[in-house]
Amino acid sequence: MSILIIGANGGVGQFLVEQLKESGETFTAGVRKQEQVDAFKEKDIDATLIDVEADDLSTLTDKIKGYDKVIFSVGSGGKTGADKTFYVDLDGAIKTIKASEENNVQQYVMVSTYDSRREAFDASGDLKPYTIAKHYADEYLKQAKVPYTIVHPGGLLDEAGTGKIEIGQFFEGRGTIPREDVATVLKEVVTTEGFDNKEFQIISGEKEIPQALTNVK
Ligand SMILES: NC(=O)c1ccc[n+]([C@@H]2O[C@H](COP(=O)([O-])OP(=O)(O)OC[C@H]3O[C@@H](n4cnc5c(N)ncnc54)[C@H](OP(=O)(O)O)[C@@H]3O)[C@@H](O)[C@H]2O)c1
């Protein structure tokens, strides 16, 4: 099984690369700068250039060819305007979903926002364009001809992971979760069976990650 992580240089992506390497999985880190490719290759990690904004659909279809699983952990970031949000988080995501369909990818894993429901738009304040982008990317994925897993993490933290989470579907409250724990959840959903066409939220909690994930299988 071969896995492509798009957004592998990000906060979550870097933890995921380390964890997949440690478990001996076959994967490629998709990044958008040559120096990032070189840095991964120096650590004996396969890496390739992928820019979901600059690459057109046909280029992305070629780049995704041969992978069994694709993880989209990309984000235009909080400092860019709404235009970039739509180019990257919406159009970039949808291009990679179409390219995955074209290549008969076995699982597409989307790192979404905590609440991407339509009713979350107005409550999301400055993040409204981002929430809209994530909503329609998630909706597109759910109707695409590719098995999907959509993970909705709470507010991301840089502190060390605890290995313990809570899983739910559209909690009343909100929560946070270390990026390292999000990466562990992503590793579990791509390396174990049972997550096709599932969607769930994760925040820090009391249950060990593998045990918590049995509730969504
Ligand atoms: N912040 C939160 O509290 C929160 C909560 C829930 C969900 N999320 C979602 O979780 C995702 C992962 O979080 P994170 O902390 O890992 O984010 P991050 O550190 O900002 O990483 C995002 C990655 O996306 C890459 N990227 C940006 N534009 C791209 C493009 N056009 N093509 C390909 N890659 C591109 C960036 O590349 P460079 O390294 O080259 O800049 C970066 O590596 C976020 O993107 C967000 O959608 C965030």
mmCIF file of C-alpha atoms and ligand atoms in Angstrom:
data_model
loop_
_atom_site.group_PDB
_atom_site.id
_atom_site.type_symbol
_atom_site.label_atom_id
_atom_site.label_comp_id
_atom_site.label_asym_id
_atom_site.label_seq_id
_atom_site.Cartn_x
_atom_site.Cartn_y
_atom_site.Cartn_z
ATOM 1 C CA MET A 1 0.000 0.000 0.000
ATOM 2 C CA SER A 2 1.353 3.434 -0.899
ATOM 3 C CA ILE A 3 0.219 6.667 0.709
ATOM 4 C CA LEU A 4 0.573 10.250 -0.517
ATOM 5 C CA ILE A 5 0.433 12.998 2.128
ATOM 6 C CA ILE A 6 -0.365 16.367 0.560
ATOM 7 C CA GLY A 7 0.638 19.167 2.947
ATOM 8 C CA ALA A 8 3.377 16.998 4.504
ATOM 9 C CA ASN A 9 5.431 20.016 5.596
ATOM 10 C CA GLY A 10 2.613 21.345 7.804
ATOM 11 C CA GLY A 11 2.291 21.054 11.563
ATOM 12 C CA VAL A 12 0.127 17.919 11.370
ATOM 13 C CA GLY A 13 1.854 16.646 8.207
ATOM 14 C CA GLN A 14 5.319 16.559 9.787
ATOM 15 C CA PHE A 15 4.099 14.469 12.740
ATOM 16 C CA LEU A 16 2.335 12.133 10.318
ATOM 17 C CA VAL A 17 5.510 11.682 8.242
ATOM 18 C CA GLU A 18 7.465 10.726 11.384
ATOM 19 C CA GLN A 19 4.792 8.306 12.575
ATOM 20 C CA LEU A 20 4.367 6.577 9.191
ATOM 21 C CA LYS A 21 8.143 6.261 8.901
ATOM 22 C CA GLU A 22 8.362 4.740 12.365
ATOM 23 C CA SER A 23 5.693 2.154 11.478
ATOM 24 C CA GLY A 24 7.494 1.240 8.261
ATOM 25 C CA GLU A 25 4.720 2.318 5.874
ATOM 26 C CA THR A 26 5.378 3.094 2.208
ATOM 27 C CA PHE A 27 4.533 6.744 1.664
ATOM 28 C CA THR A 28 5.516 9.968 -0.087
ATOM 29 C CA ALA A 29 5.577 13.439 1.455
ATOM 30 C CA GLY A 30 3.903 15.906 -0.923
ATOM 31 C CA VAL A 31 5.279 19.429 -0.425
ATOM 32 C CA ARG A 32 5.391 22.596 -2.462
ATOM 33 C CA LYS A 33 9.040 23.715 -2.287
ATOM 34 C CA GLN A 34 12.168 21.984 -3.599
ATOM 35 C CA GLU A 35 14.053 22.687 -0.335
ATOM 36 C CA GLN A 36 11.320 20.781 1.542
ATOM 37 C CA VAL A 37 11.744 17.814 -0.851
ATOM 38 C CA ASP A 38 15.509 17.934 -0.250
ATOM 39 C CA ALA A 39 15.081 18.134 3.540
ATOM 40 C CA PHE A 40 12.846 15.033 3.596
ATOM 41 C CA LYS A 41 15.112 13.133 1.208
ATOM 42 C CA GLU A 42 18.081 13.847 3.492
ATOM 43 C CA LYS A 43 16.145 11.999 6.197
ATOM 44 C CA ASP A 44 15.560 9.074 3.804
ATOM 45 C CA ILE A 45 11.912 9.998 3.301
ATOM 46 C CA ASP A 46 10.443 9.911 -0.211
ATOM 47 C CA ALA A 47 9.121 13.335 -1.203
ATOM 48 C CA THR A 48 7.637 15.038 -4.240
ATOM 49 C CA LEU A 49 6.476 18.490 -5.337
ATOM 50 C CA ILE A 50 2.705 19.085 -5.231
ATOM 51 C CA ASP A 51 1.072 22.515 -5.224
ATOM 52 C CA VAL A 52 -2.697 22.168 -5.294
ATOM 53 C CA GLU A 53 -3.132 25.768 -6.424
ATOM 54 C CA ALA A 54 -0.464 25.945 -9.138
ATOM 55 C CA ASP A 55 -0.861 22.387 -10.474
ATOM 56 C CA ASP A 56 -3.795 21.953 -12.855
ATOM 57 C CA LEU A 57 -6.108 18.935 -12.798
ATOM 58 C CA SER A 58 -4.187 17.017 -15.417
ATOM 59 C CA THR A 59 -0.866 17.557 -13.580
ATOM 60 C CA LEU A 60 -2.416 16.481 -10.278
ATOM 61 C CA THR A 61 -3.936 13.415 -11.967
ATOM 62 C CA ASP A 62 -0.443 12.424 -13.130
ATOM 63 C CA LYS A 63 1.084 13.122 -9.709
ATOM 64 C CA ILE A 64 -1.509 11.035 -7.830
ATOM 65 C CA LYS A 65 -1.134 8.070 -10.219
ATOM 66 C CA GLY A 66 0.034 4.908 -8.437
ATOM 67 C CA TYR A 67 -0.973 5.863 -4.879
ATOM 68 C CA ASP A 68 -3.538 3.744 -3.038
ATOM 69 C CA LYS A 69 -4.356 6.390 -0.441
ATOM 70 C CA VAL A 70 -4.277 10.194 -0.384
ATOM 71 C CA ILE A 71 -4.287 12.404 2.708
ATOM 72 C CA PHE A 72 -5.154 16.096 2.264
ATOM 73 C CA SER A 73 -3.603 17.995 5.186
ATOM 74 C CA VAL A 74 -3.288 21.273 3.287
ATOM 75 C CA GLY A 75 -4.330 24.725 4.431
ATOM 76 C CA SER A 76 -3.846 28.161 2.911
ATOM 77 C CA GLY A 77 -3.261 29.469 6.451
ATOM 78 C CA GLY A 78 -4.799 32.213 8.542
ATOM 79 C CA LYS A 79 -2.689 35.026 7.090
ATOM 80 C CA THR A 80 -3.932 34.784 3.499
ATOM 81 C CA GLY A 81 -7.091 36.358 2.084
ATOM 82 C CA ALA A 82 -10.359 34.734 1.043
ATOM 83 C CA ASP A 83 -9.076 34.383 -2.536
ATOM 84 C CA LYS A 84 -6.292 31.967 -1.464
ATOM 85 C CA THR A 85 -8.736 30.129 0.778
ATOM 86 C CA PHE A 86 -10.917 29.362 -2.246
ATOM 87 C CA TYR A 87 -7.954 28.526 -4.538
ATOM 88 C CA VAL A 88 -6.341 26.150 -2.021
ATOM 89 C CA ASP A 89 -8.880 24.867 0.521
ATOM 90 C CA LEU A 90 -11.743 24.600 -1.992
ATOM 91 C CA ASP A 91 -10.510 24.338 -5.586
ATOM 92 C CA GLY A 92 -7.199 22.710 -4.602
ATOM 93 C CA ALA A 93 -9.032 20.107 -2.532
ATOM 94 C CA ILE A 94 -11.584 19.371 -5.267
ATOM 95 C CA LYS A 95 -8.876 19.010 -7.931
ATOM 96 C CA THR A 96 -7.132 16.393 -5.768
ATOM 97 C CA ILE A 97 -10.436 14.580 -5.172
ATOM 98 C CA LYS A 98 -11.121 14.488 -8.943
ATOM 99 C CA ALA A 99 -7.552 13.290 -9.570
ATOM 100 C CA SER A 100 -8.050 10.584 -6.930
ATOM 101 C CA GLU A 101 -11.287 9.432 -8.598
ATOM 102 C CA GLU A 102 -9.522 9.301 -11.954
ATOM 103 C CA ASN A 103 -6.801 7.092 -10.436
ATOM 104 C CA ASN A 104 -9.202 4.788 -8.542
ATOM 105 C CA VAL A 105 -7.615 5.741 -5.217
ATOM 106 C CA GLN A 106 -8.822 3.395 -2.454
ATOM 107 C CA GLN A 107 -9.187 6.010 0.298
ATOM 108 C CA TYR A 108 -9.100 9.813 0.384
ATOM 109 C CA VAL A 109 -8.594 11.259 3.873
ATOM 110 C CA MET A 110 -9.590 14.883 4.363
ATOM 111 C CA VAL A 111 -8.353 16.963 7.312
ATOM 112 C CA SER A 112 -11.348 19.246 7.608
ATOM 113 C CA THR A 113 -12.318 21.964 10.047
ATOM 114 C CA TYR A 114 -14.020 21.187 13.377
ATOM 115 C CA ASP A 115 -17.504 22.065 12.144
ATOM 116 C CA SER A 116 -17.968 22.303 8.382
ATOM 117 C CA ARG A 117 -21.750 22.144 8.410
ATOM 118 C CA ARG A 118 -23.628 24.828 6.493
ATOM 119 C CA GLU A 119 -25.172 26.100 9.724
ATOM 120 C CA ALA A 120 -21.660 26.839 11.046
ATOM 121 C CA PHE A 121 -21.019 29.548 8.407
ATOM 122 C CA ASP A 122 -22.475 32.526 10.261
ATOM 123 C CA ALA A 123 -20.967 31.589 13.622
ATOM 124 C CA SER A 124 -17.493 31.276 12.132
ATOM 125 C CA GLY A 125 -16.757 35.044 12.011
ATOM 126 C CA ASP A 126 -13.526 35.858 10.159
ATOM 127 C CA LEU A 127 -13.222 32.186 9.274
ATOM 128 C CA LYS A 128 -16.412 32.257 7.192
ATOM 129 C CA PRO A 129 -14.644 31.929 3.792
ATOM 130 C CA TYR A 130 -12.576 29.041 5.204
ATOM 131 C CA THR A 131 -15.662 27.336 6.656
ATOM 132 C CA ILE A 132 -17.496 27.732 3.326
ATOM 133 C CA ALA A 133 -14.497 26.292 1.455
ATOM 134 C CA LYS A 134 -14.240 23.316 3.812
ATOM 135 C CA HIS A 135 -18.020 22.712 3.700
ATOM 136 C CA TYR A 136 -18.172 22.466 -0.086
ATOM 137 C CA ALA A 137 -14.925 20.476 -0.343
ATOM 138 C CA ASP A 138 -16.336 17.969 2.188
ATOM 139 C CA GLU A 139 -19.684 17.852 0.346
ATOM 140 C CA TYR A 140 -17.904 17.268 -2.966
ATOM 141 C CA LEU A 141 -15.862 14.452 -1.420
ATOM 142 C CA LYS A 142 -18.933 12.727 0.019
ATOM 143 C CA GLN A 143 -20.467 12.514 -3.461
ATOM 144 C CA ALA A 144 -17.237 11.570 -5.260
ATOM 145 C CA LYS A 145 -16.442 8.098 -6.561
ATOM 146 C CA VAL A 146 -13.706 7.515 -4.005
ATOM 147 C CA PRO A 147 -14.010 6.033 -0.495
ATOM 148 C CA TYR A 148 -13.502 8.862 1.978
ATOM 149 C CA THR A 149 -12.677 9.529 5.610
ATOM 150 C CA ILE A 150 -13.283 13.072 6.870
ATOM 151 C CA VAL A 151 -11.581 14.002 10.148
ATOM 152 C CA HIS A 152 -12.738 17.176 11.920
ATOM 153 C CA PRO A 153 -10.165 18.174 14.569
ATOM 154 C CA GLY A 154 -10.782 20.750 17.287
ATOM 155 C CA GLY A 155 -8.432 23.734 17.694
ATOM 156 C CA LEU A 156 -4.901 22.550 16.905
ATOM 157 C CA LEU A 157 -2.192 22.822 19.576
ATOM 158 C CA ASP A 158 1.583 22.490 19.319
ATOM 159 C CA GLU A 159 1.949 20.774 22.690
ATOM 160 C CA ALA A 160 2.936 17.095 22.924
ATOM 161 C CA GLY A 161 0.253 14.535 22.145
ATOM 162 C CA THR A 162 -1.411 12.619 24.971
ATOM 163 C CA GLY A 163 -2.544 9.692 22.810
ATOM 164 C CA LYS A 164 -6.046 10.143 24.260
ATOM 165 C CA ILE A 165 -9.036 11.604 22.474
ATOM 166 C CA GLU A 166 -12.795 11.927 22.398
ATOM 167 C CA ILE A 167 -14.676 11.228 19.194
ATOM 168 C CA GLY A 168 -18.081 12.489 18.227
ATOM 169 C CA GLN A 169 -20.296 13.829 15.512
ATOM 170 C CA PHE A 170 -20.972 17.522 15.873
ATOM 171 C CA PHE A 171 -20.484 18.065 19.594
ATOM 172 C CA GLU A 172 -22.394 20.800 21.335
ATOM 173 C CA GLY A 173 -19.204 22.236 22.806
ATOM 174 C CA ARG A 174 -15.762 22.852 21.403
ATOM 175 C CA GLY A 175 -12.335 21.512 22.226
ATOM 176 C CA THR A 176 -8.678 21.395 21.301
ATOM 177 C CA ILE A 177 -6.245 18.676 20.311
ATOM 178 C CA PRO A 178 -2.450 18.502 19.843
ATOM 179 C CA ARG A 179 -1.323 18.209 16.184
ATOM 180 C CA GLU A 180 0.620 15.082 17.183
ATOM 181 C CA ASP A 181 -2.629 13.335 18.224
ATOM 182 C CA VAL A 182 -4.349 14.379 14.969
ATOM 183 C CA ALA A 183 -1.443 12.754 13.106
ATOM 184 C CA THR A 184 -1.872 9.553 15.129
ATOM 185 C CA VAL A 185 -5.568 9.437 14.209
ATOM 186 C CA LEU A 186 -4.690 9.942 10.516
ATOM 187 C CA LYS A 187 -2.093 7.166 10.701
ATOM 188 C CA GLU A 188 -4.683 4.800 12.213
ATOM 189 C CA VAL A 189 -7.340 5.595 9.592
ATOM 190 C CA VAL A 190 -4.991 4.946 6.660
ATOM 191 C CA THR A 191 -3.272 1.868 8.044
ATOM 192 C CA THR A 192 -6.260 -0.029 9.488
ATOM 193 C CA GLU A 193 -9.504 -1.128 7.848
ATOM 194 C CA GLY A 194 -12.991 0.103 8.587
ATOM 195 C CA PHE A 195 -12.935 3.838 7.930
ATOM 196 C CA ASP A 196 -14.488 3.977 4.467
ATOM 197 C CA ASN A 197 -17.133 6.690 4.148
ATOM 198 C CA LYS A 198 -16.824 7.794 7.771
ATOM 199 C CA GLU A 199 -16.797 11.324 9.152
ATOM 200 C CA PHE A 200 -16.072 12.289 12.751
ATOM 201 C CA GLN A 201 -14.774 15.014 15.063
ATOM 202 C CA ILE A 202 -11.808 14.617 17.427
ATOM 203 C CA ILE A 203 -10.730 16.560 20.506
ATOM 204 C CA SER A 204 -8.507 15.643 23.449
ATOM 205 C CA GLY A 205 -10.198 13.199 25.796
ATOM 206 C CA GLU A 206 -9.833 10.147 27.962
ATOM 207 C CA LYS A 207 -9.729 7.200 25.555
ATOM 208 C CA GLU A 208 -6.631 5.742 23.904
ATOM 209 C CA ILE A 209 -6.770 6.604 20.186
ATOM 210 C CA PRO A 210 -7.201 3.045 18.778
ATOM 211 C CA GLN A 211 -9.918 2.299 21.362
ATOM 212 C CA ALA A 212 -11.741 5.589 20.667
ATOM 213 C CA LEU A 213 -11.646 4.912 16.926
ATOM 214 C CA THR A 214 -13.462 1.579 17.293
ATOM 215 C CA ASN A 215 -16.608 3.671 17.895
ATOM 216 C CA VAL A 216 -16.588 4.998 14.324
ATOM 217 C CA LYS A 217 -15.872 1.722 12.516
HETATM 218 N N1 LIG B 1 -5.705 25.634 13.012
HETATM 219 C C1 LIG B 1 -6.666 24.919 13.566
HETATM 220 O O1 LIG B 1 -6.988 25.084 14.754
HETATM 221 C C2 LIG B 1 -7.379 23.874 12.735
HETATM 222 C C3 LIG B 1 -8.450 23.218 13.311
HETATM 223 C C4 LIG B 1 -9.063 22.190 12.589
HETATM 224 C C5 LIG B 1 -8.586 21.851 11.339
HETATM 225 N N2 LIG B 1 -7.538 22.519 10.773
HETATM 226 C C6 LIG B 1 -7.068 22.066 9.457
HETATM 227 O O2 LIG B 1 -5.951 21.235 9.670
HETATM 228 C C7 LIG B 1 -5.037 21.421 8.585
HETATM 229 C C8 LIG B 1 -3.639 21.009 8.994
HETATM 230 O O3 LIG B 1 -3.211 21.861 10.041
HETATM 231 P P1 LIG B 1 -1.679 22.257 10.198
HETATM 232 O O4 LIG B 1 -1.509 22.829 11.536
HETATM 233 O O5 LIG B 1 -0.836 21.113 9.786
HETATM 234 O O6 LIG B 1 -1.564 23.430 9.101
HETATM 235 P P2 LIG B 1 -0.237 24.093 8.545
HETATM 236 O O7 LIG B 1 0.894 23.883 9.464
HETATM 237 O O8 LIG B 1 -0.604 25.484 8.141
HETATM 238 O O9 LIG B 1 0.060 23.227 7.228
HETATM 239 C C9 LIG B 1 -0.628 23.394 6.052
HETATM 240 C C10 LIG B 1 0.243 22.894 4.926
HETATM 241 O O10 LIG B 1 -0.417 23.177 3.685
HETATM 242 C C11 LIG B 1 0.599 23.515 2.759
HETATM 243 N N3 LIG B 1 0.051 24.267 1.640
HETATM 244 C C12 LIG B 1 -0.396 25.542 1.608
HETATM 245 N N4 LIG B 1 -0.776 25.881 0.363
HETATM 246 C C13 LIG B 1 -0.554 24.790 -0.407
HETATM 247 C C14 LIG B 1 -0.733 24.505 -1.773
HETATM 248 N N5 LIG B 1 -1.185 25.427 -2.642
HETATM 249 N N6 LIG B 1 -0.420 23.275 -2.241
HETATM 250 C C15 LIG B 1 0.068 22.323 -1.396
HETATM 251 N N7 LIG B 1 0.272 22.530 -0.083
HETATM 252 C C16 LIG B 1 -0.035 23.748 0.401
HETATM 253 C C17 LIG B 1 1.592 24.334 3.538
HETATM 254 O O11 LIG B 1 2.823 24.340 2.841
HETATM 255 P P3 LIG B 1 4.121 25.169 3.356
HETATM 256 O O12 LIG B 1 4.685 24.362 4.473
HETATM 257 O O13 LIG B 1 4.995 25.218 2.161
HETATM 258 O O14 LIG B 1 3.627 26.508 3.789
HETATM 259 C C18 LIG B 1 1.632 23.591 4.860
HETATM 260 O O15 LIG B 1 2.638 22.618 4.857
HETATM 261 C C19 LIG B 1 -5.166 22.912 8.296
HETATM 262 O O16 LIG B 1 -4.773 23.192 7.013
HETATM 263 C C20 LIG B 1 -6.629 23.168 8.524
HETATM 264 O O17 LIG B 1 -7.355 23.061 7.302
HETATM 265 C C21 LIG B 1 -6.931 23.521 11.471
#
